[in-house]
Amino acid sequence: MQQWNAFYDLINSPPKRIVIVTHQNPDADAIGSSLGWKIYLQKKGHTATVIIPNECPSNLRWMPDYEEVVTYDINAQTQALSKSLLQEADIICCLDFNTLYRIKGLGALVQEATGIKVLIDHHLEPDSFADFVFSDTSKAATAQYVLEIINRLGDGQLVDLPMAKCLYAGIMTDTGSFRHGNTTADVHLAVAELMKTGLNVNYVHRAIFDNNSIGRTRLLGYVLSEKLTVLPEYRTVYMVLSLDDLKCFGSEIGDTDGIVNYGLSLDNIVMSVLMIERRDEIKLSFRSVDEFSVRELANKYFSGGGHKNASGGRTTSSLNETVERLLSVLPEYQSELLNVEK
Ligand code: 5GP
Ligand code: MN
């Protein structure tokens, strides 16, 4: 309560210079929650800027005010601008991530900055770097949490169409278009509230999902037909993508998003793993159904984490070694995997 009263006073004492940061490889919830929160803060009389660690996928750039987002790692100027914005900020809001490691180069800058730090997030076990911590894993998306915080601040009437587009994008994608187990009654109530602004949900869905390049579509076909291995004894599929594969299809950032979910569409499969070779690491994506926690596996063996049914991780080994590592840890989880209901 004390935290809430102090936070209420902070938001209600404009003008403050506010910077919002979100995680590396920003997804629709990262960008959508950040932009929705930014537009709200501006309406409250603050100056607000969103900084992202690296470029965001092209299918998210339609969001209102995206053109004002500062992308840290583009060049020396954007790095210097990010640094000065963070140094001068009265308040730094950290959205949709739970540890400074997830914002890469921005982590050290946020750590050093003297502004008041606010965390708004829905991942488990946040690091303790923030002064105000709004961390709730029962929220399906950070965007849902942002909407609830705005309402709790008594400002529900400020939610307008541009904010609704951003927040809906985050909720829609983090619930897998309202399919995942995190789709609660509160999620639908939040969406109903957003729709009252005149939001066209079909437009947002198309902007995000029906906007693929031919390269991305062919990459998906290639992965599913050539690079997917089924391990029935573990009810698991894994897919592997090398740098050469990505180059061959002219892949852009974001082109591999969502591919991992196709693994779970297979009959009797309860875990899907995608391994992608990047310049400096192998990035892993894990998806599971029901009670099987990929978060634990990702955390224990792949320096990662996330949610119970959707997690990420990384290795600095080769692609082959990473596959071997996965295969070597699967026996530990076999009985759990065989017991999952599907
Ligand atoms: P994705 O597979 O889409 O990259 O990530 C799935 C989920 O896991 C996302 O919610 C993301 O925030 C989280 N995640 C991905 N990579 C990591 C990681 O290295 N550490 C932690 N803690 N979470 C991650
Ligand atoms: Mn999220």
PDB file of C-alpha atoms in Angstrom, residues 124 180-182 235 264 269-271 287-297 307-311 333-342:
ATOM      1  CA  LEU A 124       8.817 -15.137 -12.403  1.00  0.00           C
ATOM      2  CA  HIS A 180      -2.787 -20.375 -24.192  1.00  0.00           C
ATOM      3  CA  GLY A 181      -3.547 -21.385 -20.625  1.00  0.00           C
ATOM      4  CA  ASN A 182      -2.910 -17.790 -19.488  1.00  0.00           C
ATOM      5  CA  ARG A 235       6.894 -36.522 -27.015  1.00  0.00           C
ATOM      6  CA  LEU A 264       3.129 -28.313 -30.577  1.00  0.00           C
ATOM      7  CA  ILE A 269       3.791 -33.751 -28.885  1.00  0.00           C
ATOM      8  CA  VAL A 270       4.064 -31.839 -25.622  1.00  0.00           C
ATOM      9  CA  MET A 271       7.387 -30.016 -25.999  1.00  0.00           C
ATOM     10  CA  ARG A 287       7.269 -24.360 -25.767  1.00  0.00           C
ATOM     11  CA  SER A 288       5.268 -26.922 -23.818  1.00  0.00           C
ATOM     12  CA  VAL A 289       1.734 -27.809 -22.901  1.00  0.00           C
ATOM     13  CA  ASP A 290      -0.034 -28.122 -19.606  1.00  0.00           C
ATOM     14  CA  GLU A 291       2.013 -28.937 -16.523  1.00  0.00           C
ATOM     15  CA  PHE A 292       5.380 -29.564 -18.142  1.00  0.00           C
ATOM     16  CA  SER A 293       7.626 -26.601 -17.280  1.00  0.00           C
ATOM     17  CA  VAL A 294      10.131 -25.655 -19.965  1.00  0.00           C
ATOM     18  CA  ARG A 295      11.198 -22.810 -17.736  1.00  0.00           C
ATOM     19  CA  GLU A 296      12.885 -25.208 -15.356  1.00  0.00           C
ATOM     20  CA  LEU A 297      14.682 -27.033 -18.171  1.00  0.00           C
ATOM     21  CA  HIS A 307       7.269 -18.841 -18.399  1.00  0.00           C
ATOM     22  CA  LYS A 308       6.148 -22.374 -17.601  1.00  0.00           C
ATOM     23  CA  ASN A 309       5.011 -23.072 -21.169  1.00  0.00           C
ATOM     24  CA  ALA A 310       7.173 -20.578 -23.114  1.00  0.00           C
ATOM     25  CA  SER A 311      10.817 -20.046 -22.316  1.00  0.00           C
ATOM     26  CA  TYR A 333      12.374 -35.390 -18.059  1.00  0.00           C
ATOM     27  CA  GLN A 334      11.060 -38.483 -19.831  1.00  0.00           C
ATOM     28  CA  SER A 335       8.586 -39.676 -17.222  1.00  0.00           C
ATOM     29  CA  GLU A 336       7.254 -36.141 -16.731  1.00  0.00           C
ATOM     30  CA  LEU A 337       6.857 -35.713 -20.495  1.00  0.00           C
ATOM     31  CA  LEU A 338       5.049 -39.023 -20.838  1.00  0.00           C
ATOM     32  CA  ASN A 339       2.619 -38.041 -18.084  1.00  0.00           C
ATOM     33  CA  VAL A 340       1.515 -34.728 -19.601  1.00  0.00           C
ATOM     34  CA  GLU A 341      -2.129 -34.648 -20.621  1.00  0.00           C
ATOM     35  CA  LYS A 342      -2.801 -33.680 -24.195  1.00  0.00           C
TER      36      LYS A 342
END
